[in-house]
Short mmCIF file of C-alpha atoms in Angstrom, two decimals:
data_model
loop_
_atom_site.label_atom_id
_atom_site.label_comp_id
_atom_site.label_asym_id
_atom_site.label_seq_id
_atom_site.Cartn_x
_atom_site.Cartn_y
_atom_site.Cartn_z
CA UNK A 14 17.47 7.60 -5.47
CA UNK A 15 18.12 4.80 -3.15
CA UNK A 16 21.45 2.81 -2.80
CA UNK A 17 21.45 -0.88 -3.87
CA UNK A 18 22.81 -3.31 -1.02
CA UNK A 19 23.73 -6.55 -1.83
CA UNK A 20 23.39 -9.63 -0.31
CA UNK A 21 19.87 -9.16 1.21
CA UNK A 22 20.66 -11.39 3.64
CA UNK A 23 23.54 -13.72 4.71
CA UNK A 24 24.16 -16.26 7.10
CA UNK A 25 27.72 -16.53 8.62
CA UNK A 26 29.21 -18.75 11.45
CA UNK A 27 31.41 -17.67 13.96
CA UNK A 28 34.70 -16.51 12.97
CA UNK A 29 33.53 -16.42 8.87
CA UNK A 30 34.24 -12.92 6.95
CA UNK A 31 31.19 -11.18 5.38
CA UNK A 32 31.53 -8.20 2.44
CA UNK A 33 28.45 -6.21 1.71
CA UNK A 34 28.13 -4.04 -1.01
CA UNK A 35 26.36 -0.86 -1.41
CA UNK A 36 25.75 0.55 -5.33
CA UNK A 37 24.65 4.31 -6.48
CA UNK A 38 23.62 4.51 -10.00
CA UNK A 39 24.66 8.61 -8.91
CA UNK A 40 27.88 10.05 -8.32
CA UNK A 41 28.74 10.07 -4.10
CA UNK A 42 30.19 12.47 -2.14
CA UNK A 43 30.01 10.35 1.03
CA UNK A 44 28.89 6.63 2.19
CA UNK A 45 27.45 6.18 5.64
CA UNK A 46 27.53 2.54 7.68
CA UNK A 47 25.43 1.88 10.31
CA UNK A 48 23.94 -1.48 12.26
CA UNK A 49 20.40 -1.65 13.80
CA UNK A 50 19.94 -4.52 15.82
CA UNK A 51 16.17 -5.85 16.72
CA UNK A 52 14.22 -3.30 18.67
CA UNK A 53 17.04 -1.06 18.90
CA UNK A 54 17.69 2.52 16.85
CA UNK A 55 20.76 2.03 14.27
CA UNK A 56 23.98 2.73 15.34
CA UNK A 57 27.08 4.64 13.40
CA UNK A 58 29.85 2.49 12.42
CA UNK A 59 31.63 4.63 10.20
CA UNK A 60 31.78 7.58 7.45
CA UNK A 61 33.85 7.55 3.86
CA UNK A 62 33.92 10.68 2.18
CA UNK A 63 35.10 11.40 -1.29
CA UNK A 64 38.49 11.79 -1.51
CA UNK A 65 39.33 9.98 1.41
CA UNK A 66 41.00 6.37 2.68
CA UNK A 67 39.31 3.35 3.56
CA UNK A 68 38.23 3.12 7.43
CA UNK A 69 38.54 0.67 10.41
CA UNK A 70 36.49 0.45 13.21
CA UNK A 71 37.63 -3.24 15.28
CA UNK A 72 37.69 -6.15 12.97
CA UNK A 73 34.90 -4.20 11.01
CA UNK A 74 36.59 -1.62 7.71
CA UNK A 75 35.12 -0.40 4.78
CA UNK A 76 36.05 1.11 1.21
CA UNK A 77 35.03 3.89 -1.04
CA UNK A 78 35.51 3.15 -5.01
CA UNK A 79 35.00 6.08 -6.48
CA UNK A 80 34.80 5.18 -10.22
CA UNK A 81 32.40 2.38 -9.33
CA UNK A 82 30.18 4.52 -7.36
CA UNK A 83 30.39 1.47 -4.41
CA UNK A 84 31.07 0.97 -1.20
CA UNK A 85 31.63 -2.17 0.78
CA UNK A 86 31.57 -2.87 4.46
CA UNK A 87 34.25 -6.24 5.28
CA UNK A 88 33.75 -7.91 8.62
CA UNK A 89 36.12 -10.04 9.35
CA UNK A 90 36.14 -12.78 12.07
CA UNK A 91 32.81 -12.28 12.48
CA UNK A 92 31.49 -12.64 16.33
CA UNK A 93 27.43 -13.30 17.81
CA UNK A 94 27.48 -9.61 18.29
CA UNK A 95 27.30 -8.78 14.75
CA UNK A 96 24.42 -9.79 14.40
CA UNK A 97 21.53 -7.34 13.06
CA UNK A 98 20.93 -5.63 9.91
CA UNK A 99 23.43 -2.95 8.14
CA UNK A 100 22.11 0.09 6.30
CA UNK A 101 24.57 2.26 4.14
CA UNK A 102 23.54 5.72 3.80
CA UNK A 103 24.91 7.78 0.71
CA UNK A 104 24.89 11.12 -0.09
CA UNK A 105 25.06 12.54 -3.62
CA UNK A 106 27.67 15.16 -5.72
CA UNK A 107 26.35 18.30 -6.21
CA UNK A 108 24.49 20.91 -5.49
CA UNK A 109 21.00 20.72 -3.07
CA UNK A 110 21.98 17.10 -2.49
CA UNK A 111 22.15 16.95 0.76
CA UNK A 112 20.09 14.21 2.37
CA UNK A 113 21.35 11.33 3.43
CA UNK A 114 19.30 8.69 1.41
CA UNK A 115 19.55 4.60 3.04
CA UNK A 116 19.63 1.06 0.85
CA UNK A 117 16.94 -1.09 2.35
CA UNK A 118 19.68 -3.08 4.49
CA UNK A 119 21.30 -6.19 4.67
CA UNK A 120 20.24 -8.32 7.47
CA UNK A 121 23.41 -10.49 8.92
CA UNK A 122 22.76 -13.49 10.86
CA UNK A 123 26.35 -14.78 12.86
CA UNK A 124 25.64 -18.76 14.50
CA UNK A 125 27.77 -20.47 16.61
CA UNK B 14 26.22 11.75 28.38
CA UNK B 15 22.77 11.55 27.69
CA UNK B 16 22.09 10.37 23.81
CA UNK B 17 18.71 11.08 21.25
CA UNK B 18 15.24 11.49 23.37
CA UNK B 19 12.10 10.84 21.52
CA UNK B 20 8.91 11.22 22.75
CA UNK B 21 6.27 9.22 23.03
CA UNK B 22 7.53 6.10 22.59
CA UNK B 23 4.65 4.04 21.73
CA UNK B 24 1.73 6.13 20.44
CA UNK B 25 -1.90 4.99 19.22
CA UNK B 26 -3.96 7.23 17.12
CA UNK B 27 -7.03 7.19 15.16
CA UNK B 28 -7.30 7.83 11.51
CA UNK B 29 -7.76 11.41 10.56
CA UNK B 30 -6.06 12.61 14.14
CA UNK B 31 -3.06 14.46 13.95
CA UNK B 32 0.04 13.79 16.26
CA UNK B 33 3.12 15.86 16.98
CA UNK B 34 6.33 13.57 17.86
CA UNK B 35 9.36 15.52 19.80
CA UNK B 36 13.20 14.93 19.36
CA UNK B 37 15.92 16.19 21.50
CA UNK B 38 18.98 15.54 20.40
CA UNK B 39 22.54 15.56 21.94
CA UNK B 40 24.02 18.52 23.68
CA UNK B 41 25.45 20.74 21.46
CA UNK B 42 24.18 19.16 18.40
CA UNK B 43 22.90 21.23 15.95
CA UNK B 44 21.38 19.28 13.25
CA UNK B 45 18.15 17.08 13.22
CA UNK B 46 16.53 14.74 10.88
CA UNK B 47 13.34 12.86 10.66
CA UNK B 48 13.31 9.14 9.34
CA UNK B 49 10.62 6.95 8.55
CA UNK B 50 10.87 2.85 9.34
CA UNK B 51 8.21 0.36 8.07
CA UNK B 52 9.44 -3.39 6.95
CA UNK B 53 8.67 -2.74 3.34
CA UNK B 54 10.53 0.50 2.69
CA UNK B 55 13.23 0.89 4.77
CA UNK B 56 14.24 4.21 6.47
CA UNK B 57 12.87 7.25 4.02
CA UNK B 58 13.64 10.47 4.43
CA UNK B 59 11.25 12.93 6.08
CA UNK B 60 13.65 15.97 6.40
CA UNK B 61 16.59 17.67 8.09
CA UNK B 62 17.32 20.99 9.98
CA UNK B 63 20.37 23.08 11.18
CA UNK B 64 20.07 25.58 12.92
CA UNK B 65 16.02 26.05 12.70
CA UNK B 66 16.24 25.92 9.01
CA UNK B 67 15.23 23.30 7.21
CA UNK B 68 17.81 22.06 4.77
CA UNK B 69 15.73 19.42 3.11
CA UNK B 70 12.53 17.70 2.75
CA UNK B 71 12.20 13.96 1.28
CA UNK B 72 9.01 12.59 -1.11
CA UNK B 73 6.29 12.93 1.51
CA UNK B 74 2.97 14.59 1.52
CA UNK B 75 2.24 17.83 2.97
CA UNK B 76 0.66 16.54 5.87
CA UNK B 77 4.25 15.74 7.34
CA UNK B 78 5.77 18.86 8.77
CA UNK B 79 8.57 19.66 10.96
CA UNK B 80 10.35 22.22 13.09
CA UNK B 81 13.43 22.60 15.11
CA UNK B 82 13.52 25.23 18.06
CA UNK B 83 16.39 27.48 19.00
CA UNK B 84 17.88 24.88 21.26
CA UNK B 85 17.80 22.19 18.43
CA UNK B 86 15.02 20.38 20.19
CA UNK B 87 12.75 19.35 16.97
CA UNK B 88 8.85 17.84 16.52
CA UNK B 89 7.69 16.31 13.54
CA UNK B 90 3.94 17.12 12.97
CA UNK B 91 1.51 14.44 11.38
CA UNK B 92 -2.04 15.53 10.21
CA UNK B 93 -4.85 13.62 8.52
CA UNK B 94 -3.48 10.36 9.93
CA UNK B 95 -4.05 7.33 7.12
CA UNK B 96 -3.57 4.09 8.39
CA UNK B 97 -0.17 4.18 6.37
CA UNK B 98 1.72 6.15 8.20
CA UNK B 99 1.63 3.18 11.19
CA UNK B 100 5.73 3.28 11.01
CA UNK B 101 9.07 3.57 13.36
CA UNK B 102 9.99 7.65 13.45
CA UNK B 103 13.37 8.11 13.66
CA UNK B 104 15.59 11.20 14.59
CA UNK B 105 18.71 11.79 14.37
CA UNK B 106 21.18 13.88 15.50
CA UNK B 107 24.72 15.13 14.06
CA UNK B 108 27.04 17.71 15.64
CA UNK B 109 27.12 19.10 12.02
CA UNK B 110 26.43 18.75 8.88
CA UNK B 111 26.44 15.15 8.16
CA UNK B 112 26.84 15.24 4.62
CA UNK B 113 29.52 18.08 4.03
CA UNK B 114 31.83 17.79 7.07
CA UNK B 115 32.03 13.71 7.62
CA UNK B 116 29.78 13.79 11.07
CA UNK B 117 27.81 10.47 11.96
CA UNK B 118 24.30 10.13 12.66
CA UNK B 119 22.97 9.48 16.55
CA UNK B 120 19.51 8.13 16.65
CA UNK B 121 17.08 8.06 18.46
CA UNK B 122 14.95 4.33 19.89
CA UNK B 123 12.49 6.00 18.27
CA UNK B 124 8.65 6.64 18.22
CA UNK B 125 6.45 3.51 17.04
CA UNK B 126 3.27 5.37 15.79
CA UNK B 127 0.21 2.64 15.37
CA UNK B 128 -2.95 4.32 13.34
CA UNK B 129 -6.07 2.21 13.55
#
């Protein structure tokens, strides 16, 4: 079963903060982030397994709730080069879950 | 060092033709899975393998098959093309198990498949 992202799409200027959200109506083991820009394959940001902390990667972090069965990616600051879309990628609790199953993305325009 | 090499990149086939795509991944990386981009649907899941097994398949017919050779290299085999399965292929590689042990994906650019 898919992940829900939210927004679909947003617009941001330089230097705003974004949050996108990413929902499982299933119980996670792990969240994946990555960003695909146009044309180009999508790119690992970062990983959040069960369990752990929330991760940093530059101006560009991420949580795990566990209860909520949600993740959410926060860029902060936000710069032209964050432009592109952003996929999470979540894999499910339990047994012979093991693919890792993407929301249909979140596309993130940055202006000057 | 050198990242995720698909081949062909561009490929044009007729409908009913099959086509076999080829992925090799990162040195030393053992697992390899198969995506499928269109606009509509996203990236779905065509299946992953470790070590020459594969580990799991995703909601596609049978005329989507796979393999992954002793040195990880992997193809992805498409029979019966329908105009349909015109799409982005994907692969990716992890170092291990990227849903167990907290590895990242490394794809690919890809293979943009075009059946008319």
């Amino acid at each position: 079963q898919q992940p829900v992202q939210s927004p679909q799409a947003v617009i941001l200027r330089e230097g705003e903060d974004a949050v996108i959200n990413c929902s499982s109506s299933k119980a996670l083991y792990s969240v994946h982030w990555y960003r695909q820009k146009h044309g180009e394959a999508p790119v690992f940001l970062m990983i959040l397994l069960k369990g752990g902390e929330q991760k940093g990667h530059e101006k560009i972090s991420a949580s795990f709730n566990e209860k909520k069965q949600q993740s959410s990616l926060y860029l902060t600051a936000s710069q032209l080069s964050y432009s592109g879309t952003y996929f999470c990628g979540t894999v499910y609790s339990g047994a012979g879950s093991y693919q890792l199953t993407f929301g249909k993305g979140t596309k993130l325009s940055v202006i000057p | 060092k050198a990242g995720v090499t698909q081949t062909p990149r561009y490929l044009i086939k007729t409908r009913g033709q099959q086509v076999t795509l080829s992925c090799s991944p990162i040195s030393g990386h053992r697992s390899v899975s198969w995506y499928q981009q269109t606009p509509g649907q996203g990236l779905q899941f065509l299946f992953e393998y470790f070590s020459e097994t594969q580990r799991n398949k995703g909601n596609f017919p049978g005329r989507f098959s796979g393999r992954q050779f002793s040195n990880s290299r992997s193809e992805m085999n498409v029979s019966t093309l329908e105009l349909g399965d015109s799409a982005l292929y994907l692969c990716a590689s992890s170092l291990g198990l990227a849903d167990r042990e907290g590895y990242g994906y490394t794809f690919g650019s890809g293979t943009r498949l075009t059946v008319v």
